[in-house]
Coordinates of C-alpha atoms in Angstrom, one line a residue:
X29 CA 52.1 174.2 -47.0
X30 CA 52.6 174.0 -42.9
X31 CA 55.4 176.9 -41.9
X32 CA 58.4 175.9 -40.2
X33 CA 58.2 178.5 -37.6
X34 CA 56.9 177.5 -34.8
X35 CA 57.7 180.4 -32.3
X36 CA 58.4 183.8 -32.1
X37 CA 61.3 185.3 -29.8
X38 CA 60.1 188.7 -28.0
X39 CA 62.7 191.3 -26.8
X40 CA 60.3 193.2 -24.5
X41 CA 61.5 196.9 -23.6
X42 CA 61.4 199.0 -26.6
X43 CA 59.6 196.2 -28.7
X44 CA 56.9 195.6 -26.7
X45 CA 56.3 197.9 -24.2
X46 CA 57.8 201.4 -23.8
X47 CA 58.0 204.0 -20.5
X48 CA 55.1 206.6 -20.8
X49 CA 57.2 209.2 -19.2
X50 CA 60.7 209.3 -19.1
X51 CA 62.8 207.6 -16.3
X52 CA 63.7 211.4 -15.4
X53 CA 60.0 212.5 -15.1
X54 CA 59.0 209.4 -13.1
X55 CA 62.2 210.0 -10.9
X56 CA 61.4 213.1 -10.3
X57 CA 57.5 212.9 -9.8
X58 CA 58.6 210.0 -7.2
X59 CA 61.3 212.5 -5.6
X60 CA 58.1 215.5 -5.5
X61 CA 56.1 213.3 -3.0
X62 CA 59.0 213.7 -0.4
X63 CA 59.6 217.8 -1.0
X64 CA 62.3 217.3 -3.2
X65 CA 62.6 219.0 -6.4
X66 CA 64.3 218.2 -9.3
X67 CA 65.2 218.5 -13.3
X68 CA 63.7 215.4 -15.0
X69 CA 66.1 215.9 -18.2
X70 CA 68.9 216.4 -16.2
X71 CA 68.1 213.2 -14.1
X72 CA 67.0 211.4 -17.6
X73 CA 70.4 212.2 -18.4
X74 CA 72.5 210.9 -15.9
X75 CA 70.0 207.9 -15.3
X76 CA 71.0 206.4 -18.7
X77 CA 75.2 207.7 -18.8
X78 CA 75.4 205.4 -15.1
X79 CA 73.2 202.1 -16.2
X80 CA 75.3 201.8 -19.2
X81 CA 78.2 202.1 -17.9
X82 CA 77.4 200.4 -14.6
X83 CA 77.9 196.2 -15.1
X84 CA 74.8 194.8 -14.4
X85 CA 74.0 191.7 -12.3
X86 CA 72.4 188.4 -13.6
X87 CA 69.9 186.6 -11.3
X88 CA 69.5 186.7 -7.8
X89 CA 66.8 189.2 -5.7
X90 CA 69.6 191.0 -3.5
X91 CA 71.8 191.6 -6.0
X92 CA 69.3 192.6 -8.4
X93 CA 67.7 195.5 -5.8
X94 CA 71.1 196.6 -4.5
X95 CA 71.8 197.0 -8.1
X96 CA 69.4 199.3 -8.7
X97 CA 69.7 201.1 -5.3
X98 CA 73.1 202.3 -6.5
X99 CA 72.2 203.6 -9.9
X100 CA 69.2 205.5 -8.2
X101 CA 71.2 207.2 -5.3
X102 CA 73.9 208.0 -8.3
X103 CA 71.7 209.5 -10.5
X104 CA 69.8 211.9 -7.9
X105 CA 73.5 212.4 -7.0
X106 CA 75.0 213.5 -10.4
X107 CA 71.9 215.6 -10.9
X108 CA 73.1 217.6 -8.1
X109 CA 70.2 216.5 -5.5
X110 CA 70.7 215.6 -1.9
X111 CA 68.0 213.1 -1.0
X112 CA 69.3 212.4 2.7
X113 CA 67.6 210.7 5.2
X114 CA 64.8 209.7 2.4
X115 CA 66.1 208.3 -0.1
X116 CA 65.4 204.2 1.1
X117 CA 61.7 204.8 1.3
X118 CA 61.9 207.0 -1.9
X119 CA 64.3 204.4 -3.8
X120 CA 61.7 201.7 -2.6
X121 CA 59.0 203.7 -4.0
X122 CA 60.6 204.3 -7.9
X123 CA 61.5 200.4 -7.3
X124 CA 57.8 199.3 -7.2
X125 CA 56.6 202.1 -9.8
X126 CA 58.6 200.5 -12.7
X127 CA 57.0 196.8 -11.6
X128 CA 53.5 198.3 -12.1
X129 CA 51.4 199.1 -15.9
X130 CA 51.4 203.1 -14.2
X131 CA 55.2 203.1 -15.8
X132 CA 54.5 201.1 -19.0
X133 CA 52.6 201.6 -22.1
X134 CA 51.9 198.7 -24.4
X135 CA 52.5 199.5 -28.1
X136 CA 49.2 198.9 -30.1
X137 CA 50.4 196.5 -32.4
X138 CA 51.3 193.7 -29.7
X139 CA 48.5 192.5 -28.6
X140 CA 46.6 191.6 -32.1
X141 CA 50.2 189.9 -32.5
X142 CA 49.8 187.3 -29.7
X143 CA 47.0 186.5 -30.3
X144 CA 47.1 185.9 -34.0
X145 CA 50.3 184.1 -33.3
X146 CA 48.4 182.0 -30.8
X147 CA 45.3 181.3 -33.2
X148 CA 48.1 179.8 -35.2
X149 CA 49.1 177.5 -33.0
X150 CA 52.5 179.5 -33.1
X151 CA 54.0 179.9 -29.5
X152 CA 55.6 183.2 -28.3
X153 CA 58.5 183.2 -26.1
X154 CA 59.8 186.7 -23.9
X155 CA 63.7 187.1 -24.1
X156 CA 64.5 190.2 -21.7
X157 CA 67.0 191.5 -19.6
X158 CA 64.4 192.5 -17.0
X159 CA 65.1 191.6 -13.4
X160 CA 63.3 189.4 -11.2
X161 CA 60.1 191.8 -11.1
X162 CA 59.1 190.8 -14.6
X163 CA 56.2 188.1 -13.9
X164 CA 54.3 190.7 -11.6
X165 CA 55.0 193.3 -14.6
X166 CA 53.6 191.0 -17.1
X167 CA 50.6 190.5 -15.0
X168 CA 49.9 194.2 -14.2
X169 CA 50.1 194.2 -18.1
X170 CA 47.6 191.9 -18.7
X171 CA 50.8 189.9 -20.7
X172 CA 51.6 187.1 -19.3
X173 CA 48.9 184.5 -20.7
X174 CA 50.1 185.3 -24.5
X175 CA 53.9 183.6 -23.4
X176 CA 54.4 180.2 -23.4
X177 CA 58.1 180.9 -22.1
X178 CA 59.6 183.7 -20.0
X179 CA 63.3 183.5 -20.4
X180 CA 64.7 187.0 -18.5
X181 CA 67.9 187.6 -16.6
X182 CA 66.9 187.5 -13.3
X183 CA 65.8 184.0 -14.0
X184 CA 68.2 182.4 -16.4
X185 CA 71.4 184.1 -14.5
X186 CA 72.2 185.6 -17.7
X187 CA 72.0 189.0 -20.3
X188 CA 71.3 189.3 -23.7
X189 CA 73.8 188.8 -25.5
X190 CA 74.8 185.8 -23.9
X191 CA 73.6 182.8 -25.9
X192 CA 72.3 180.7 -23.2
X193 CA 69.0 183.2 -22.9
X194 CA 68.3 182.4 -26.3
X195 CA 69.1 179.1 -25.9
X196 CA 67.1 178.9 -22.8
X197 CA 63.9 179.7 -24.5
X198 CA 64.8 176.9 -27.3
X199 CA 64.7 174.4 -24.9
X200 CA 61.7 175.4 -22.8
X201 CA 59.8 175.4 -26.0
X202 CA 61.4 172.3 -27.3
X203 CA 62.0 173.7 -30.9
X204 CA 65.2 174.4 -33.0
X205 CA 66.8 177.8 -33.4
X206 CA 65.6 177.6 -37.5
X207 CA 61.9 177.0 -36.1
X208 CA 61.9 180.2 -34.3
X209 CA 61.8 183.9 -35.2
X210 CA 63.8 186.6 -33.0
X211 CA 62.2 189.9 -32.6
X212 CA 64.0 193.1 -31.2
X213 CA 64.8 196.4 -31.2
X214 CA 68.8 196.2 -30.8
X215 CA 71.3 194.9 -32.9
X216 CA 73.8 194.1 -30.3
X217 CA 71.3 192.7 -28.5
X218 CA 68.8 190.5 -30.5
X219 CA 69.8 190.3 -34.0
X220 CA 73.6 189.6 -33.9
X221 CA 73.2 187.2 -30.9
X222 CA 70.0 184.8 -32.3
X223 CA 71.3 185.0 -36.0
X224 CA 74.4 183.5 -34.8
X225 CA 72.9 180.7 -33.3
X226 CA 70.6 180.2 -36.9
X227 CA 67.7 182.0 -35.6
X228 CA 65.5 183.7 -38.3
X229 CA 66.3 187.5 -36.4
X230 CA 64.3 190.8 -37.1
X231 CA 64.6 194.5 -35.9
X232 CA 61.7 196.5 -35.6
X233 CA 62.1 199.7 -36.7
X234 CA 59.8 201.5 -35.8
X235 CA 60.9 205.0 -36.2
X236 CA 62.0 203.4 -40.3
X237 CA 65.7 204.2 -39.5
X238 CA 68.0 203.4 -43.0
X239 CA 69.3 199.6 -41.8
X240 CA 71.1 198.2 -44.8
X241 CA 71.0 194.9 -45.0
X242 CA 69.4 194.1 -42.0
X243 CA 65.6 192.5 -41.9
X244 CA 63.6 194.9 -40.8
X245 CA 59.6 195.6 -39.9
X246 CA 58.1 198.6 -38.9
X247 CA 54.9 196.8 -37.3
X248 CA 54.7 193.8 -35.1
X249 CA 51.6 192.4 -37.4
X250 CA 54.3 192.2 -40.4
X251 CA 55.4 189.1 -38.4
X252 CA 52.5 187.3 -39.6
X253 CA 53.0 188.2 -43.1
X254 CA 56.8 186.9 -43.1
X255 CA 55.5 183.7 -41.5
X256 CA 52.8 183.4 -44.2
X257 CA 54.8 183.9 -47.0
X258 CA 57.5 182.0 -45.7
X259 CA 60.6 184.6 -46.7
X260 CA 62.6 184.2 -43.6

């Protein structure tokens, strides 16, 4: 019996690919290099209280970059460091780090993934809200030739959870939201959003948190197992 899947929907930061260090130690390592130094918990810290809060921009280069200029100079800011005269060339510096695999690791369960996806003539699609640096991070990655769509904020003009970068990825793979399979890490984010437009949506869990009543795998490969039996 043929499957009805004929795509799988990646979420890419924390389902794919995860920082090696943490945005504090690569902050500060990049702030060392110009005599500066700092706490890397304490910029960790204030990295993630002013990106969450801060409204992010979809699409567009200069936006994009003056976006992250501003959470940058607030977080070495709120961690009490005075950057001064420095802090475009070391903002410029931290901006190219986190566009290159030196940043990223790739968790080892994605690659034998794609590519059994691919020997099964099943396409995989990349739903992120990654800026316009993503292609040239994908590359450095050694990613890109497993995706046969890239659908990403700073192309669509969108974030997750908007519905049009889910629905984005539909089209460009010409397939129905019940042919496809959405894969993240968030709940706000990836499940909620592509099960409410009838796409087959599972967390991966890779820590095993208790998720009642959500579909859940702890290990990309499982993927292939829930395509074979056919039980989503």
């Amino acid at each position: 019996m043929v499957s009805s899947v004929k795509a799988v929907l990646f979420d890419l930061v924390g389902t794919l690919i995860y920082v090696k260090d943490s945005v504090g130690t690569i902050y500060a390592n990049s702030a060392m290099q110009y005599g500066l130094v700092s706490d890397p918990n304490a910029l960790n810290n204030c990295f993630y209280k002013i990106s969450e809060r801060k409204p992010k921009p979809s699409g567009g280069n200069v936006e994009e970059k003056r976006w992250w200029r501003e959470v940058v100079q607030e977080t070495f800011e709120k961690s009490g460091i005075n950057i001064g005269e420095n802090f475009q060339a070391l903002f410029e510096d931290i901006f190219r780090e986190f566009a290159t695999k030196s940043s990223w690791g790739v968790y080892l369960d994605v690659i034998p993934t794609l590519r059994n996806l691919a020997s099964k003539k099943i396409k995989s699609a990349l739903i992120s809200n990654f800026d316009n640096r993503l292609p040239e991070l994908l590359k450095d990655l050694k990613l890109s030739k497993y995706f046969d769509s890239l659908a990403y904020s700073g192309k669509v003009g969108v974030s997750k959870p908007d519905a049009k970068i889910f629905r984005f990825a539909l089209n460009e793979l010409n397939i129905l939201p019940e042919e496809a399979i959405c894969v993240g890490d968030s709940l706000e984010m990836d499940y909620y959003p592509s099960q409410a437009l009838n796409i087959n949506s599972l967390i991966i869990n890779r820590d095993k948190h208790n998720l009642k009543g959500i579909k859940t795998i702890s290990n990309l490969t499982q993927i292939i197992e829930f395509i074979d039996k056919q039980i989503v």
